XYZ file of C-alpha atoms in Angstrom:
396
model
C -12.872 -12.446 7.204
C -14.997 -9.429 7.339
C -13.123 -5.998 7.035
C -15.033 -2.996 8.402
C -13.914 0.179 7.409
C -14.759 3.995 8.960
C -17.543 4.503 6.702
C -19.277 1.853 8.321
C -19.318 3.765 11.513
C -22.943 4.081 12.081
C -23.156 -0.263 11.650
C -20.263 -0.136 13.910
C -21.747 1.819 16.859
C -25.299 0.282 16.167
C -23.441 -3.060 16.489
C -21.613 -1.760 19.636
C -24.807 -0.199 21.430
C -26.586 -3.374 20.616
C -23.673 -5.735 21.852
C -23.693 -3.643 25.237
C -26.662 -3.835 25.682
C -27.073 -7.505 25.751
C -25.134 -7.958 28.530
C -26.879 -9.995 31.091
C -26.140 -11.369 34.678
C -25.966 -15.026 33.860
C -26.281 -17.216 37.772
C -24.674 -14.096 39.557
C -21.557 -15.149 39.077
C -19.926 -12.443 37.184
C -20.058 -8.934 36.553
C -21.154 -9.346 32.615
C -21.328 -12.465 30.305
C -21.131 -11.995 26.766
C -24.114 -12.979 24.709
C -23.982 -15.221 21.270
C -23.917 -12.524 18.966
C -22.653 -13.096 15.592
C -22.098 -9.586 13.648
C -19.917 -8.850 17.009
C -17.710 -11.928 16.237
C -17.501 -11.600 12.387
C -15.384 -8.472 13.205
C -11.046 -8.410 12.809
C -8.739 -7.675 15.531
C -10.718 -9.090 18.416
C -8.836 -11.133 21.613
C -11.649 -12.916 23.828
C -10.519 -13.564 26.925
C -11.951 -16.240 29.690
C -10.924 -17.262 32.921
C -12.352 -19.911 34.943
C -11.568 -21.451 38.389
C -13.249 -21.582 41.618
C -16.279 -22.792 40.043
C -16.968 -19.581 38.388
C -15.908 -17.789 35.035
C -15.399 -14.651 33.467
C -14.657 -12.790 30.246
C -12.763 -9.891 28.760
C -12.333 -8.440 25.271
C -10.021 -6.229 23.733
C -10.971 -4.893 19.996
C -8.800 -2.753 17.426
C -11.573 -0.669 15.719
C -11.538 2.215 13.321
C -13.291 5.244 15.344
C -12.413 3.941 18.392
C -9.666 5.838 21.025
C -6.982 4.757 23.361
C -9.822 6.353 25.982
C -13.065 5.728 27.281
C -15.544 5.766 24.343
C -18.988 5.328 25.412
C -20.201 4.086 21.429
C -17.592 1.230 21.835
C -16.193 0.433 25.393
C -17.944 -1.154 28.266
C -17.359 -0.577 32.064
C -16.543 -3.623 34.044
C -19.055 -4.683 36.595
C -17.612 -6.160 39.180
C -19.441 -9.807 40.108
C -19.869 -11.798 43.326
C -16.571 -12.390 45.719
C -15.939 -15.339 45.130
C -15.914 -15.258 41.122
C -12.622 -14.469 39.193
C -12.557 -11.138 37.837
C -10.757 -10.369 34.642
C -10.752 -6.909 32.845
C -8.519 -3.694 30.830
C -7.590 -0.904 32.939
C -7.148 2.080 30.887
C -6.435 5.647 33.532
C -10.164 6.347 34.068
C -11.155 2.904 34.839
C -11.739 -0.645 34.490
C -13.044 -2.255 30.844
C -14.746 -5.376 30.425
C -14.636 -4.052 26.648
C -11.986 -2.266 25.294
C -11.907 -0.989 21.971
C -8.648 0.720 20.751
C -7.624 2.470 17.232
C -5.796 0.939 14.464
C -3.059 0.246 13.362
C -2.009 -2.278 16.037
C 1.974 -0.707 16.927
C 4.881 -2.235 17.496
C 5.474 -3.360 21.338
C 1.880 -2.498 21.780
C 0.495 -3.715 25.509
C -2.522 -3.850 27.202
C -2.484 -3.557 31.224
C -5.149 -6.268 32.605
C -6.585 -6.454 36.312
C -7.042 -9.691 37.784
C -9.136 -10.701 40.756
C -9.791 -13.459 42.414
C -11.995 -14.189 45.638
C -9.686 -17.714 46.653
C -6.803 -19.510 46.642
C -6.889 -21.762 43.736
C -6.111 -23.121 39.841
C -7.232 -20.656 37.422
C -6.744 -21.037 33.476
C -7.462 -17.979 30.836
C -8.002 -19.518 27.666
C -7.808 -16.679 24.444
C -9.991 -17.482 21.531
C -10.198 -14.729 18.503
C -6.501 -14.956 17.275
C -7.619 -15.867 13.962
C -9.434 -12.424 13.524
C -6.254 -10.790 13.299
C -3.838 -10.748 10.365
C -1.021 -13.808 10.550
C 1.847 -11.638 10.824
C 0.173 -9.901 14.292
C 1.765 -11.573 17.242
C 0.016 -11.851 20.816
C 1.557 -12.723 23.860
C 0.289 -12.766 27.730
C 2.614 -11.719 30.252
C 2.276 -13.217 33.791
C 4.058 -10.367 36.054
C 4.054 -12.353 38.970
C 5.489 -15.740 37.719
C 7.645 -14.029 35.005
C 6.086 -16.108 32.453
C 5.566 -15.267 28.888
C 2.849 -16.794 26.797
C 2.716 -16.951 23.158
C -1.387 -16.954 22.929
C -1.259 -17.848 18.759
C 0.451 -21.075 19.931
C -0.489 -21.556 23.266
C -3.596 -20.125 23.494
C -4.719 -21.749 27.527
C -2.530 -20.814 30.582
C -3.014 -22.614 33.779
C -1.846 -20.711 37.073
C -2.631 -20.623 40.354
C -3.804 -17.140 41.978
C -4.680 -16.064 45.537
C -6.959 -13.105 46.728
C -3.761 -11.485 47.935
C -1.904 -10.931 44.666
C -1.660 -7.802 43.146
C -4.833 -6.867 40.492
C -2.142 -5.697 37.991
C -0.397 -8.685 37.253
C -1.228 -9.424 33.715
C -0.480 -8.094 30.269
C -1.183 -8.629 26.912
C 1.297 -7.722 24.643
C 0.603 -7.066 20.479
C 3.432 -7.231 18.161
C 5.996 -7.650 20.598
C 9.418 -6.916 19.113
C 11.659 -6.114 21.823
C 12.674 -8.419 24.688
C 11.052 -8.137 28.267
C 12.955 -7.023 31.691
C 10.568 -7.629 34.959
C 12.269 -5.870 37.398
C 11.446 -5.079 41.297
C 12.969 -2.457 43.082
C 11.706 -0.221 46.046
C 11.754 3.536 46.522
C 12.856 4.526 50.240
C 10.485 7.849 49.970
C 7.661 6.784 49.003
C 7.267 3.004 51.224
C 4.443 3.085 53.670
C 5.525 -0.681 55.216
C 3.359 -2.751 52.476
C 4.028 -1.337 49.162
C 5.133 2.198 47.433
C 2.579 5.267 47.439
C 0.729 6.193 44.592
C -0.013 9.506 45.517
C 1.858 11.414 42.738
C -0.310 9.863 40.349
C -3.947 10.692 42.296
C -3.145 14.201 42.226
C -2.201 14.185 38.705
C 1.703 15.284 39.122
C 3.007 12.714 37.366
C 3.496 13.570 33.784
C 2.907 11.995 30.768
C 6.060 12.069 29.081
C 9.361 10.435 30.555
C 11.152 12.965 32.873
C 14.610 12.078 32.303
C 14.976 14.364 29.071
C 16.935 16.888 31.499
C 20.578 17.092 32.973
C 22.129 14.841 34.468
C 20.428 12.277 32.556
C 20.155 13.537 29.394
C 18.148 10.525 27.911
C 15.929 12.107 25.336
C 13.806 8.724 24.713
C 10.265 9.415 23.519
C 8.453 7.074 26.303
C 4.803 8.593 26.919
C 2.015 7.105 28.553
C -0.426 8.165 31.188
C -0.334 6.730 34.799
C -2.920 3.907 35.445
C -3.809 3.597 39.100
C -1.240 1.489 40.648
C 1.789 3.698 39.449
C 4.273 5.426 41.796
C 6.282 7.225 39.370
C 9.107 7.216 36.223
C 12.527 5.613 36.920
C 15.102 5.310 34.174
C 16.705 1.937 33.658
C 19.982 1.478 31.975
C 21.436 -1.809 30.625
C 25.005 -2.760 30.730
C 27.181 -5.690 29.115
C 29.810 -6.638 31.265
C 31.846 -9.928 32.766
C 30.835 -8.660 36.433
C 29.087 -5.974 38.699
C 32.172 -4.223 39.405
C 33.271 -3.673 35.616
C 29.770 -2.910 34.467
C 30.477 1.167 34.326
C 28.910 3.738 32.269
C 31.667 2.917 29.321
C 29.310 -0.672 29.184
C 25.899 0.690 29.075
C 24.120 -0.559 25.843
C 20.625 0.631 26.072
C 18.545 3.100 28.328
C 14.743 3.210 28.704
C 12.494 5.118 30.955
C 9.610 3.249 32.354
C 6.725 3.269 35.213
C 6.810 2.017 38.523
C 4.045 0.189 40.223
C 3.508 0.168 43.928
C 4.667 -3.331 44.594
C 7.464 -2.562 43.255
C 7.493 -4.011 39.200
C 8.605 -2.551 36.521
C 8.331 -3.826 32.973
C 10.725 -2.702 30.514
C 11.345 -3.626 26.735
C 14.747 -3.425 25.533
C 16.209 -4.521 21.947
C 19.993 -4.562 22.046
C 21.995 -7.780 22.176
C 25.064 -8.225 24.682
C 28.103 -10.435 24.604
C 28.988 -10.662 27.787
C 26.570 -10.650 31.178
C 23.388 -8.702 31.508
C 23.691 -5.724 34.521
C 20.940 -3.361 34.946
C 20.963 0.205 36.444
C 17.963 1.680 38.372
C 17.703 5.181 38.473
C 15.201 7.902 40.024
C 15.095 11.222 40.158
C 15.877 12.039 43.666
C 17.239 8.469 44.883
C 20.522 6.962 44.858
C 20.456 4.522 41.807
C 21.601 0.900 41.917
C 23.207 -1.514 39.928
C 22.480 -5.512 40.181
C 25.383 -7.521 41.626
C 24.613 -10.546 39.752
C 23.443 -10.814 36.110
C 20.130 -10.894 34.799
C 19.156 -13.840 32.960
C 16.293 -14.974 30.512
C 13.867 -17.292 32.065
C 10.160 -18.104 30.354
C 10.816 -15.670 28.048
C 11.347 -12.603 30.482
C 14.642 -11.157 31.951
C 14.106 -10.752 35.699
C 15.604 -9.200 38.196
C 14.579 -8.478 42.161
C 16.606 -5.916 44.330
C 13.759 -6.042 47.172
C 14.649 -9.104 48.591
C 18.082 -9.102 49.846
C 20.846 -6.362 50.262
C 22.947 -8.339 48.514
C 20.918 -7.825 45.357
C 22.594 -4.975 44.812
C 26.430 -3.721 44.197
C 27.710 -2.280 47.202
C 25.345 -4.197 49.524
C 24.321 -2.431 53.017
C 25.843 0.793 51.169
C 23.590 0.916 48.115
C 19.932 -0.401 49.489
C 18.277 0.479 52.598
C 16.631 -1.861 54.969
C 12.981 -0.717 54.943
C 11.514 -3.425 57.361
C 9.931 -7.070 56.800
C 12.809 -8.394 54.893
C 12.474 -5.781 51.936
C 15.240 -3.394 50.806
C 14.814 -0.390 48.626
C 17.019 2.489 46.991
C 18.081 4.889 49.583
C 16.237 8.212 48.948
C 17.285 12.286 49.829
C 19.606 12.622 46.122
C 17.424 15.867 45.469
C 19.635 17.039 42.911
C 20.543 13.618 41.560
C 24.232 14.136 41.700
C 25.077 10.227 43.313
C 25.627 12.381 46.536
C 23.069 13.032 49.692
C 24.603 15.998 50.850
C 24.313 19.677 52.292
C 23.238 20.189 48.520
C 20.251 18.354 48.294
C 19.460 20.681 51.577
C 20.348 24.376 50.571
C 19.753 24.087 46.881
C 17.063 21.979 46.195
C 14.763 21.177 49.210
C 15.183 24.694 51.086
C 14.203 26.373 47.851
C 11.025 24.198 47.054
C 9.702 24.162 50.644
C 6.006 24.446 50.819
C 5.478 24.188 47.523
C 3.436 21.299 45.922
C 4.012 19.349 42.563
C 6.618 17.177 40.482
C 9.430 18.315 43.002
C 13.047 16.982 42.988
C 12.527 17.667 46.877
C 9.563 15.766 47.025
C 11.947 12.260 47.987
C 8.402 11.029 50.088
C 6.690 11.361 46.598
C 3.258 12.852 47.950
C 3.011 15.882 45.804
C 4.369 17.966 48.738
C 8.079 19.615 49.719
C 8.138 19.662 53.277
C 9.442 18.559 56.622
C 9.112 14.750 56.136
C 11.193 15.015 52.970
C 13.621 16.327 55.006
C 13.531 14.876 58.845
C 12.291 11.194 57.403
C 14.430 10.598 54.462
C 17.171 13.369 53.926
C 18.526 13.688 57.484
C 18.336 9.742 58.093
C 20.474 9.604 54.672
C 22.720 12.479 54.766
C 26.534 10.963 54.031
C 25.518 8.222 51.851
C 26.385 8.124 48.041
C 25.831 6.107 44.778
C 28.263 2.498 44.744
C 28.056 2.533 40.765
C 31.416 1.543 39.639
């Protein structure tokens, strides 16, 4: 196996410029195809993913290389060029753009993940195949997470994954995890404020107000985790997830909490969270947000296909407290109740007097902005707070 060090920077840059310039269109099927380049294939820490389906194929690469950064590097990375509609499209997603070649800095951290984008033009069966696993050290683990179907695949032992997909699927369906040491929770939950009838608005992200560091290190949460991440295009906001070890939901009080983690909530309601602590009874989860009432899972969370999962959105009874804990958002969709601007567990005059009235007319990452559009205005008061005044947290 060839080992490359930083002193070879000129050669590496030349190799990448040569490689990227060798992209060609094959049968006008995909945006890019990869030419046989022996020097490129000899690189360490290179994962090559190929998707085949509907009579077409596409390919993307994730590589760890000295000199690269997590942002876009013109001398290493390559933009994703979208192919014809009928062909599957597989790529990496970073905050600025979509990439066909995503080069990242070593060493590979624990629980490191890369968000993949996947789009198709037809509802049919597709197969993702992984090659290049032998280019990584034997101790490096590589997993593919199918967020939609809640399946975790160890690519080093099962390098081919077959599944169904349709044009209506969410683009951010897959993640690649390197050195996964934690357990994964795949939870689905909606926030009333930004919900638009189909999914949740990502306006906070588009105007640049979502902070890089998790925001729950202040009262009343006082969570001092170090979670930090640039918001990807489909991110709504940060949420705080609590893990509780209890016999049943009614006994899952704050005293049963075993761990907390902050994570990004995606516009389709999905939130992927890593956690590490074990439990002895049953595992319950609490979802908290800055200005929505918290909710607790009414049923235990179980591990299926390597991933713990729970969906609050499909039924009001999925939350402990039922109709008092979640709100009907339309089309058999339920979500967390908005308007608790001071996060004290009650939607009352304090939220209006001590928060909204002091911030109205302002823009930013505001507690009073319950619609999460970056502004404190009458929509927050009239459409959310007024409708929900008198509601309260149902946590035991």
